[in-house]
PDB file of C-alpha atoms in Angstrom:
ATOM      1  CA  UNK A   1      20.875  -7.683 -69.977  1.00  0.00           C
ATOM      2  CA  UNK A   2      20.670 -10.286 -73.221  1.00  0.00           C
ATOM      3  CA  UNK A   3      17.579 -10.466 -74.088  1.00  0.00           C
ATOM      4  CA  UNK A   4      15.922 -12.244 -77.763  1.00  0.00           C
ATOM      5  CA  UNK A   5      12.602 -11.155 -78.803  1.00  0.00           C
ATOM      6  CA  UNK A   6      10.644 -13.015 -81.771  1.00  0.00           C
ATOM      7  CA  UNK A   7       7.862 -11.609 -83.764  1.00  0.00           C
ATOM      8  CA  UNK A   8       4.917 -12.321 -84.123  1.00  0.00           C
ATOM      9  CA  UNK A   9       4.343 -14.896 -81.178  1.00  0.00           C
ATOM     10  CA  UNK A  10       1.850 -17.014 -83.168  1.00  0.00           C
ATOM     11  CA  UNK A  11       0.708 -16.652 -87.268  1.00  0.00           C
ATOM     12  CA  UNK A  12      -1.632 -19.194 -89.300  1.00  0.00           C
ATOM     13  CA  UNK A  13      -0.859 -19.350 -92.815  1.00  0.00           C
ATOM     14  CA  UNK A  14      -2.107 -21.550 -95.579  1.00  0.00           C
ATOM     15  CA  UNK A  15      -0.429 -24.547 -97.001  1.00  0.00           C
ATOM     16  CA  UNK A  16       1.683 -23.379 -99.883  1.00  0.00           C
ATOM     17  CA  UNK A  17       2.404 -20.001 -98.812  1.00  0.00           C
ATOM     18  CA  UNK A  18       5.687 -18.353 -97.474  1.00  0.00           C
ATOM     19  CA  UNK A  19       6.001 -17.086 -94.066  1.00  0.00           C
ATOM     20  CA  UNK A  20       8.791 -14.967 -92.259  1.00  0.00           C
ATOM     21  CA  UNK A  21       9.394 -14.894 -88.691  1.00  0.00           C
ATOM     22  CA  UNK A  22      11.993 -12.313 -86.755  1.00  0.00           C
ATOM     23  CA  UNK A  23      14.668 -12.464 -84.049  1.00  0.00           C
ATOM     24  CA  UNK A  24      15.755  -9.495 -82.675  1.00  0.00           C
ATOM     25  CA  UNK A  25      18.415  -9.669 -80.167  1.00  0.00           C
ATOM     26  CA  UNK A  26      20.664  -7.541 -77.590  1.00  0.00           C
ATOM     27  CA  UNK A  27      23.213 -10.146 -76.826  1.00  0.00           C
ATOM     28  CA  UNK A  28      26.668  -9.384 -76.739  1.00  0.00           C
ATOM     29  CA  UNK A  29      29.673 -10.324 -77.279  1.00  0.00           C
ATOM     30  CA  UNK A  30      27.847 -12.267 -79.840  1.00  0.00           C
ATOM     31  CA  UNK A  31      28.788 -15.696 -80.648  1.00  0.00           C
ATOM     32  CA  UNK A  32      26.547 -17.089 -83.391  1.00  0.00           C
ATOM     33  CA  UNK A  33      22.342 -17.697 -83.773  1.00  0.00           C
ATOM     34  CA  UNK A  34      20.943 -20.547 -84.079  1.00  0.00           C
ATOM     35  CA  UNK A  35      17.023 -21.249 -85.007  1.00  0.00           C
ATOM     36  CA  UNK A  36      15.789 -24.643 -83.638  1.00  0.00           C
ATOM     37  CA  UNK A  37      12.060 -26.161 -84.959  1.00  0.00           C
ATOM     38  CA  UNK A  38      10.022 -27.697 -81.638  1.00  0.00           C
ATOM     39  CA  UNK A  39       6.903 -29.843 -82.880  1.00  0.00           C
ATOM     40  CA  UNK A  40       4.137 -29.906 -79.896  1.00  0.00           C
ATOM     41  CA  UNK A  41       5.285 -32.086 -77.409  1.00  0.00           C
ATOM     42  CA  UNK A  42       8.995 -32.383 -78.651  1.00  0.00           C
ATOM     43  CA  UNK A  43      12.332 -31.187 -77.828  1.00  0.00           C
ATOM     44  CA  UNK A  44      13.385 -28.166 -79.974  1.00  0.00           C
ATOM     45  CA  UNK A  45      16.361 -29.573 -83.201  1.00  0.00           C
ATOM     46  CA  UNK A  46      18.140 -27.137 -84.608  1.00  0.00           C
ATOM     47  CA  UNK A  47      17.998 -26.055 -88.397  1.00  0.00           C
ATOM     48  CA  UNK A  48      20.512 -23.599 -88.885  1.00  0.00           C
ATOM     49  CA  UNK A  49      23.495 -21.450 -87.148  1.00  0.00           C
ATOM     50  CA  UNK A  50      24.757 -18.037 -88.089  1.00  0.00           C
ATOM     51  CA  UNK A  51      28.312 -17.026 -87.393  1.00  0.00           C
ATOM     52  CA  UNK A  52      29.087 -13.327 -87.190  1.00  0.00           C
ATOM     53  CA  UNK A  53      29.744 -13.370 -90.909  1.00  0.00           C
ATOM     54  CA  UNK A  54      27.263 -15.471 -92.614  1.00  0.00           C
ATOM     55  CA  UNK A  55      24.234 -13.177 -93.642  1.00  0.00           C
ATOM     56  CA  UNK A  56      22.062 -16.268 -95.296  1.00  0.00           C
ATOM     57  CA  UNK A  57      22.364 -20.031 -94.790  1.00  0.00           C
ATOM     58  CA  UNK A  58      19.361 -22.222 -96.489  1.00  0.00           C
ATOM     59  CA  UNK A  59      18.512 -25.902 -95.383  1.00  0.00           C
ATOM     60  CA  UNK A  60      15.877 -26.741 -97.499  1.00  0.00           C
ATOM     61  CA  UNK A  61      12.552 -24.521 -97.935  1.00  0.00           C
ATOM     62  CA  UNK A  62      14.308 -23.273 -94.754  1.00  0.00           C
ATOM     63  CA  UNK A  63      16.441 -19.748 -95.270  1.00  0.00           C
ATOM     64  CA  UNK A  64      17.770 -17.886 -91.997  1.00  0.00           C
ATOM     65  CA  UNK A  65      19.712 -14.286 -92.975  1.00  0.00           C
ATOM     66  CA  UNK A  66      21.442 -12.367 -90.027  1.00  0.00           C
ATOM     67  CA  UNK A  67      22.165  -8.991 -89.606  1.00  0.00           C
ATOM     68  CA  UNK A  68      24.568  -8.210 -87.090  1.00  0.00           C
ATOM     69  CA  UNK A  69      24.531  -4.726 -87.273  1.00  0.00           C
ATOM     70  CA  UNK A  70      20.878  -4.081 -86.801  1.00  0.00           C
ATOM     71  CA  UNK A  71      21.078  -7.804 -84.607  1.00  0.00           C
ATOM     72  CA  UNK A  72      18.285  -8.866 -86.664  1.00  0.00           C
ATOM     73  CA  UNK A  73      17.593 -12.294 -87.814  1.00  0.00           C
ATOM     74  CA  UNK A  74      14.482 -13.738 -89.661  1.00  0.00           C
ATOM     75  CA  UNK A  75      13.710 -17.083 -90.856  1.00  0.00           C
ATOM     76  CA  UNK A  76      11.571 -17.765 -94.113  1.00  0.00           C
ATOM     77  CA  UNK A  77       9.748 -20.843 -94.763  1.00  0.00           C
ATOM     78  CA  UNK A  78       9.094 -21.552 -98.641  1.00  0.00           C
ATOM     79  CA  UNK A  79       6.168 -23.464 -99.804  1.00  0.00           C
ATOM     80  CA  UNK A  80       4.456 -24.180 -96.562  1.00  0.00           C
ATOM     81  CA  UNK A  81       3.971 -27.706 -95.401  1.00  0.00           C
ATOM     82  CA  UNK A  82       1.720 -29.056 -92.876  1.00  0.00           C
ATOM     83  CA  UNK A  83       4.728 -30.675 -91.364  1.00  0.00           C
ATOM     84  CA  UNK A  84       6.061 -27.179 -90.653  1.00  0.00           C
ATOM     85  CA  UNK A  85       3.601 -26.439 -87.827  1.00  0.00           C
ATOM     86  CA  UNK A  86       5.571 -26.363 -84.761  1.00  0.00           C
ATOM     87  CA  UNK A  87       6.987 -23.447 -82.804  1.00  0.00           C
ATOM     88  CA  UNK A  88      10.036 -21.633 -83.715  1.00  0.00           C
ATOM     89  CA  UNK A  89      13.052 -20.752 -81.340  1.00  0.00           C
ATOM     90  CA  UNK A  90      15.768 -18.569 -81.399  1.00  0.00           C
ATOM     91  CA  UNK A  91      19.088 -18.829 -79.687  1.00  0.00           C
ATOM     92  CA  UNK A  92      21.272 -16.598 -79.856  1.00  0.00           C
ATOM     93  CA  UNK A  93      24.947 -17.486 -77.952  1.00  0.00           C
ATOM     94  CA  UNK A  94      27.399 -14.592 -76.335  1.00  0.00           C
ATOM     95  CA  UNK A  95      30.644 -15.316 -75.632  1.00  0.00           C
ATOM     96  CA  UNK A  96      31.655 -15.560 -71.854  1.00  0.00           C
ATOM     97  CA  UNK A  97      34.901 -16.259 -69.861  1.00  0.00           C
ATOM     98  CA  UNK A  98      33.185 -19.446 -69.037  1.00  0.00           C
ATOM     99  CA  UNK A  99      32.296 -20.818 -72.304  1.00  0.00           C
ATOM    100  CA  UNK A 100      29.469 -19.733 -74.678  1.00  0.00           C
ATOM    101  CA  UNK A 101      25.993 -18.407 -72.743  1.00  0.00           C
ATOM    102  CA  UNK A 102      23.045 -18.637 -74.608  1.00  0.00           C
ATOM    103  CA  UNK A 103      19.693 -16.714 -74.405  1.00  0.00           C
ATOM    104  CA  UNK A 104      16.116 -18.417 -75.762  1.00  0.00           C
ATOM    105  CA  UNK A 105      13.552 -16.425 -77.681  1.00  0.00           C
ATOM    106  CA  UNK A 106       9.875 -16.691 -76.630  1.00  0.00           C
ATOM    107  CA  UNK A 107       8.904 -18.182 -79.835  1.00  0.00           C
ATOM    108  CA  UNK A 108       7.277 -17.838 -82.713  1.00  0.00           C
ATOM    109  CA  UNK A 109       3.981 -20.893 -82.747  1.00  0.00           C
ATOM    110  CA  UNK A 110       3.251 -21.167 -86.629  1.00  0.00           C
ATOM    111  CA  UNK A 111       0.410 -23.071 -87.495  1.00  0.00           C
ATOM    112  CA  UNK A 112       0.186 -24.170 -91.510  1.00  0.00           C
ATOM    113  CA  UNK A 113      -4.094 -25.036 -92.132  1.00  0.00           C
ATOM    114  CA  UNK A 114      -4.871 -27.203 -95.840  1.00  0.00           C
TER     115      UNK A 114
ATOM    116  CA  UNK B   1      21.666 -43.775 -80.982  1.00  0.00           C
ATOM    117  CA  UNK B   2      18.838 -42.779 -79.311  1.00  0.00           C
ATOM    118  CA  UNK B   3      20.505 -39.408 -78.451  1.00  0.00           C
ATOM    119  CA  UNK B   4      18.947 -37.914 -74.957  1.00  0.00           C
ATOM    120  CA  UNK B   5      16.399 -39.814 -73.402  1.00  0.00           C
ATOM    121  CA  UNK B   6      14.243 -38.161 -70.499  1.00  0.00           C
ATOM    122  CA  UNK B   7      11.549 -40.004 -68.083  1.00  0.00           C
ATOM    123  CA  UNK B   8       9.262 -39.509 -67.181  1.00  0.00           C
ATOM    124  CA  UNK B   9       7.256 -38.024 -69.256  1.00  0.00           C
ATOM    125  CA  UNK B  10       4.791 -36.002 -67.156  1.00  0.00           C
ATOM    126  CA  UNK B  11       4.152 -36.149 -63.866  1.00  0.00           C
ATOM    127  CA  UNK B  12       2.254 -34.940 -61.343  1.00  0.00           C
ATOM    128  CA  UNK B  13       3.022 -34.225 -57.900  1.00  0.00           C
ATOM    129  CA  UNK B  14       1.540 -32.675 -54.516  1.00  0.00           C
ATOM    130  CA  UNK B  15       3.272 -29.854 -53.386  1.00  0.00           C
ATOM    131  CA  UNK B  16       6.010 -30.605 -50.427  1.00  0.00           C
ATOM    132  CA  UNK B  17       6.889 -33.680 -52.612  1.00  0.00           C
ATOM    133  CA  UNK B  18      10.068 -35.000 -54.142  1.00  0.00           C
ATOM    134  CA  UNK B  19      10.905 -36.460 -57.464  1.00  0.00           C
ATOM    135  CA  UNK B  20      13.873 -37.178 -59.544  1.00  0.00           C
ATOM    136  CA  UNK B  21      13.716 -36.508 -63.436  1.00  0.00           C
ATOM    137  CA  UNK B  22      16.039 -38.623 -64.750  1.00  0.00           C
ATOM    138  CA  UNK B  23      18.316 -37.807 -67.798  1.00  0.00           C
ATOM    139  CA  UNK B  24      20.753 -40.190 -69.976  1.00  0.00           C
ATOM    140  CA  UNK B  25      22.763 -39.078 -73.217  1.00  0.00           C
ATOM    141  CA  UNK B  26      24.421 -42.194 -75.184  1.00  0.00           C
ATOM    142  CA  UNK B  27      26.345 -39.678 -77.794  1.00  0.00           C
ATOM    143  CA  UNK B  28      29.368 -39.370 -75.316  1.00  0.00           C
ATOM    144  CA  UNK B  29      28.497 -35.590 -74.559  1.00  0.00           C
ATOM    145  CA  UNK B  30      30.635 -33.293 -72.282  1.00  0.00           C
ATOM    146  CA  UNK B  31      28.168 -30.684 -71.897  1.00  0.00           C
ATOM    147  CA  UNK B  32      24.592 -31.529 -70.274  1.00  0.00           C
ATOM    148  CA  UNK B  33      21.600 -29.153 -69.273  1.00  0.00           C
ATOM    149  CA  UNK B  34      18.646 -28.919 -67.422  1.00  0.00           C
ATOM    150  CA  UNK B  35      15.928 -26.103 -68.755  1.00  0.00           C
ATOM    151  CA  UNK B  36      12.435 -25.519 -68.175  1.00  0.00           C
ATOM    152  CA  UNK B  37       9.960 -23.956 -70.534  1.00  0.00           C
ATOM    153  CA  UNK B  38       7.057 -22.067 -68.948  1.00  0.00           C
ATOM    154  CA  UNK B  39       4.379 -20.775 -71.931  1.00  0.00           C
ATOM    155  CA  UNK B  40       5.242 -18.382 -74.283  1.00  0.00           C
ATOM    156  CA  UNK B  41       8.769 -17.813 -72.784  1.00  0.00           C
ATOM    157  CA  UNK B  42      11.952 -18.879 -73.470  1.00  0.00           C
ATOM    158  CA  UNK B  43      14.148 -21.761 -72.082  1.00  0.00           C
ATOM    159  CA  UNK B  44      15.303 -21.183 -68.842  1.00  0.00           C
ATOM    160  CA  UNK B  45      18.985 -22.610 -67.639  1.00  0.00           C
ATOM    161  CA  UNK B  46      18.410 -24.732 -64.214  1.00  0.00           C
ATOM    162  CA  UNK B  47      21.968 -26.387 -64.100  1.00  0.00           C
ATOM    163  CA  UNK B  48      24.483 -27.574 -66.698  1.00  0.00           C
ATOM    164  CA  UNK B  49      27.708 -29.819 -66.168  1.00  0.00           C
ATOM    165  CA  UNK B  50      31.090 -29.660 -67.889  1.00  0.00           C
ATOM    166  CA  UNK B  51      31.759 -32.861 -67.226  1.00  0.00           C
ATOM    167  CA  UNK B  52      31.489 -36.176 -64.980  1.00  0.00           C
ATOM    168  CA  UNK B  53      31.486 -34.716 -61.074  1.00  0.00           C
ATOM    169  CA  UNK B  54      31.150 -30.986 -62.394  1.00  0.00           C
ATOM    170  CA  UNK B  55      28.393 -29.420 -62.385  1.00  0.00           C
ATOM    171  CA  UNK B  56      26.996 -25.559 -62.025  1.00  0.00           C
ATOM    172  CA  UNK B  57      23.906 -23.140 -61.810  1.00  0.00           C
ATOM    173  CA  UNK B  58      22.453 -21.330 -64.150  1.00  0.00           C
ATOM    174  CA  UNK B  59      19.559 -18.402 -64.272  1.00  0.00           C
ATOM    175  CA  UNK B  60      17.381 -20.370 -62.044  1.00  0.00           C
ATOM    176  CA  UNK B  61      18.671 -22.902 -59.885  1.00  0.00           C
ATOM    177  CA  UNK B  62      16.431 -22.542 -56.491  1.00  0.00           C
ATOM    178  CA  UNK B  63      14.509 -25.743 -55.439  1.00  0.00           C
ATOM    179  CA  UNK B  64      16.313 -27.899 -57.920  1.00  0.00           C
ATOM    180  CA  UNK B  65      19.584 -30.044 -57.469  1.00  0.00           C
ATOM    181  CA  UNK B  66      21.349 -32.388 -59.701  1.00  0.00           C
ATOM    182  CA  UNK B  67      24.255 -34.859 -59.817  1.00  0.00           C
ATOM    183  CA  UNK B  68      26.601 -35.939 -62.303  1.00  0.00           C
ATOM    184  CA  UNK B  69      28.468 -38.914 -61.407  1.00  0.00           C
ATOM    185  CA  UNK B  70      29.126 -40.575 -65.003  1.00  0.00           C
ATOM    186  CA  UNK B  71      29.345 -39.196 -68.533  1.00  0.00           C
ATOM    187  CA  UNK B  72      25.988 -40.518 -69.553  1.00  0.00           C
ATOM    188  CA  UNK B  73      23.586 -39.178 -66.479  1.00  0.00           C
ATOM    189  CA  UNK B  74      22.381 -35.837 -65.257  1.00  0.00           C
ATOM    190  CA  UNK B  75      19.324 -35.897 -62.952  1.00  0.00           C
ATOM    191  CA  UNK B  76      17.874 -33.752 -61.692  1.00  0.00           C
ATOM    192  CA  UNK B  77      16.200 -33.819 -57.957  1.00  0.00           C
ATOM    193  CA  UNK B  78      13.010 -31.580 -56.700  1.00  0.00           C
ATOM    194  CA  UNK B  79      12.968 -31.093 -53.107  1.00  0.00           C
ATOM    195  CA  UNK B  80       9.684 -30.250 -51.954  1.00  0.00           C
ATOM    196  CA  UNK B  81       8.053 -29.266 -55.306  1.00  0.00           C
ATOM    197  CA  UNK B  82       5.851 -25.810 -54.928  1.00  0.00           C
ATOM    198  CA  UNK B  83       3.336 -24.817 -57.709  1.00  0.00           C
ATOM    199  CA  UNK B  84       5.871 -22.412 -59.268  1.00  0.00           C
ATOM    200  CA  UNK B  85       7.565 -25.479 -60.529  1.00  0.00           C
ATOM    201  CA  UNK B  86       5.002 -26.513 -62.494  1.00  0.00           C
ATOM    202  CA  UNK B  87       6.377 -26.400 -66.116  1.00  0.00           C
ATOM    203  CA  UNK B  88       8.086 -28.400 -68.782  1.00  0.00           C
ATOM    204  CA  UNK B  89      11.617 -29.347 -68.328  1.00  0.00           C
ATOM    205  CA  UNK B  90      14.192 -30.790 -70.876  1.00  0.00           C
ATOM    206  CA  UNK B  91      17.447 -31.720 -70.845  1.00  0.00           C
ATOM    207  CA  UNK B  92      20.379 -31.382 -73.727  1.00  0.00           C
ATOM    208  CA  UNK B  93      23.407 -32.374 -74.201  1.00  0.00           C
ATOM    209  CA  UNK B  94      26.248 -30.761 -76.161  1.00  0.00           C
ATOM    210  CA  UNK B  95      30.072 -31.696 -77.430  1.00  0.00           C
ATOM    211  CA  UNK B  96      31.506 -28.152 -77.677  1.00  0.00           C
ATOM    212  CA  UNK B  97      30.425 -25.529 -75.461  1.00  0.00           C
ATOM    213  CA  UNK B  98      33.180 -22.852 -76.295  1.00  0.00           C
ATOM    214  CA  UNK B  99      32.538 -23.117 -80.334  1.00  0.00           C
ATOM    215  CA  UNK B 100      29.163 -22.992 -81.831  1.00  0.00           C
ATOM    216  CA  UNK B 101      28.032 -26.334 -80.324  1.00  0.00           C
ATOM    217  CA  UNK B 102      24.616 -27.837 -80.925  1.00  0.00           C
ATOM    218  CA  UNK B 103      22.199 -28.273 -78.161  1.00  0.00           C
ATOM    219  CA  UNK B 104      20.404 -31.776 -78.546  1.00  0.00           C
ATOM    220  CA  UNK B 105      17.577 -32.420 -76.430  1.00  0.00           C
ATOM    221  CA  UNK B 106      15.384 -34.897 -74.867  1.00  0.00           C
ATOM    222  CA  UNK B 107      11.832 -35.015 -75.408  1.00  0.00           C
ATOM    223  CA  UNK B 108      10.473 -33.387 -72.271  1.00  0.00           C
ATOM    224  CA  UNK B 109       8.922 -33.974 -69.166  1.00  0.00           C
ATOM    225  CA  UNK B 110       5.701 -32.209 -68.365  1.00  0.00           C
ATOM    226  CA  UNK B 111       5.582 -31.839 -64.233  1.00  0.00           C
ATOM    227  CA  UNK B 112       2.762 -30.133 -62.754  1.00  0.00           C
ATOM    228  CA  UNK B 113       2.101 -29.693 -59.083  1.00  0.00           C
ATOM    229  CA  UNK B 114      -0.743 -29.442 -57.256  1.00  0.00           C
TER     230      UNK B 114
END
């Protein structure tokens, strides 16, 4: 069964600090991995995707690395903002007969205090 | 563009009642979803469509129907709601399902039933 666990479900750090949050998946065949930011009371937007052979992709204080042989992926947030509370999701997508099935992480809730 | 626009935005119904969440997308999308996201767990498939008059299940379709009768709209119909519905529910909307295609979603719909 696919399956996407996220460590640690929730973490409070201080403004200004750098955070890392994990994706560990059991999806296969696998497609790509995206990570999608959901502020409270939002639908999730994505921030990056990982293809099988991309092992970091930045977009902004935003850096996502994949391992596909350990199907590990993390997400590390530079330089904390306050805008960055919100919870983060990962997706990872297999490949099926009828197009691309994707599986959603629980979540990891980050909340950034002043 | 105002990309995928959901209503309402919470609700709250007595159990044995019906509702209709309703569900446009003005980026000329293919692909449209219904999920629901139930605390601390992942985004679970309801239905998706491939297209205008197509549409399909997905991990957990029981006590929910939809329609798809134009490009733009994907409702999706409760038939007498039951407290296990309770939850949030959002709709997306892709352009490639078979490549790595974004998911773009609406902004939710909180439903709780009583």
């Amino acid at each position: 069964k696919n399956q996407v666990e996220q460590s640690p479900q929730s973490l409070i750090i201080l403004e200004g600090k750098n955070c890392t949050l994990q994706c560990n998946y059991t999806v296969s065949p696998f497609s790509n991995l995206r990570w999608y930011k959901q502020d409270t009371g939002r639908g999730p937007v994505s921030l990056t995707i990982m293809t099988f052979s991309e092992n970091t992709k930045s977009n902004g204080r935003y850096t996502a690395t994949l391992d596909a042989d350990t199907k590990q992926s993390s997400l590390h947030i530079t330089a904390s903002q306050l805008s960055d509370s919100a919870s983060y999701i990962c997706v990872v997508s297999a490949v099926g007969a009828a197009g691309n099935k994707l599986t959603f992480g629980g979540g990891t809730r980050v909340l950034v205090k002043p | 563009n105002a990309g995928v626009t959901q209503t309402p935005k919470f609700r709250i119904l007595k159990i044995g009642q019906s509702m209709t969440l309703q569900c446009t997308q003005d980026m000329n999308h293919n692909y449209m979803y219904w999920y629901r996201q139930d605390p601390g767990m992942g985004l679970k498939l309801i239905y998706y469509s491939v297209g205008a008059g197509i549409t399909d299940k997905g991990e957990v379709p029981n006590g929910y129907n939809v329609s798809r009768s134009t490009t733009e709209d994907f409702p999706l119909r409760l038939e007498l709601a039951a407290p296990s519905q309770t939850s949030v529910y959002f709709c997306a909307s892709s352009y490639l399902q078979n490549l790595p295609g974004e998911l773009f979603f609406g902004e939710g719909s909180r439903l709780t039933v009583l």
